[in-house]
């Protein structure tokens, strides 16, 4: 007959099967001792012994409930990352990172956790980052930042954009393991040391305006004032009512006629 557990916590076993009773009763704590009940005429059998430590009971309960604590598994885009690789947190983070990069080459890697091509390409990108410690690699998760990617006109993965100093975006393309040469060539072309005139440009003006207009993003941007040519500025100031420009006297607007005594004579004649 099979062993059974009574409602009051006692162990019921077939008549005379004291060995089974003792083995099963050890797993059922009853106060300070362990007790078991069998169906033979002697009635109740008390098994003396020390109770198990509380930590063992808690561990056993956790195993029974399936609540085992398992360390957080590393996601594939986090494997092999280098100190010069990090994940973009927001649109503001992306814009600030590019603007504060100075003359350093910045590679923005657009990926998705479910993209097989992105996953297959990641180990090689990590190797490039290791070999080029002066290049900053920014990883942008498409699934977490779909709205931002839409504003940046990124619709295919894996996708890369290269930014360098005052030049801003210098390259933009999509590639896979089969076309990794495109990435190598772009890295070799734009990574050599050079000095840019002016601050880092970062994102294009149109991209910044698109991010600012996107209501799903917490991003603010003030449009830069448009530079007006000096000749146009003079005309505008002169035409303004009450402006600082005073009308010139009539004598200053008269031109000398050719052949007069006051006419300028070209040199050499």
Short mmCIF file of C-alpha atoms in Angstrom, two decimals, residues 6 15 24 87 96 99 128 174 199 210 236 254 259:
data_model
loop_
_atom_site.label_atom_id
_atom_site.label_comp_id
_atom_site.label_asym_id
_atom_site.label_seq_id
_atom_site.Cartn_x
_atom_site.Cartn_y
_atom_site.Cartn_z
CA UNK A 6 -3.16 12.36 7.37
CA UNK A 15 0.92 -2.27 9.33
CA UNK A 24 8.66 9.52 5.68
CA UNK A 87 23.54 51.76 -24.67
CA UNK A 96 24.19 65.19 -25.86
CA UNK A 99 27.50 67.05 -29.20
CA UNK A 128 36.08 46.49 -33.69
CA UNK A 174 23.07 49.02 -43.30
CA UNK A 199 32.51 72.21 -32.23
CA UNK A 210 11.86 66.09 -35.72
CA UNK A 236 16.53 95.54 -43.70
CA UNK A 254 25.99 112.17 -56.72
CA UNK A 259 35.44 112.99 -68.34
#
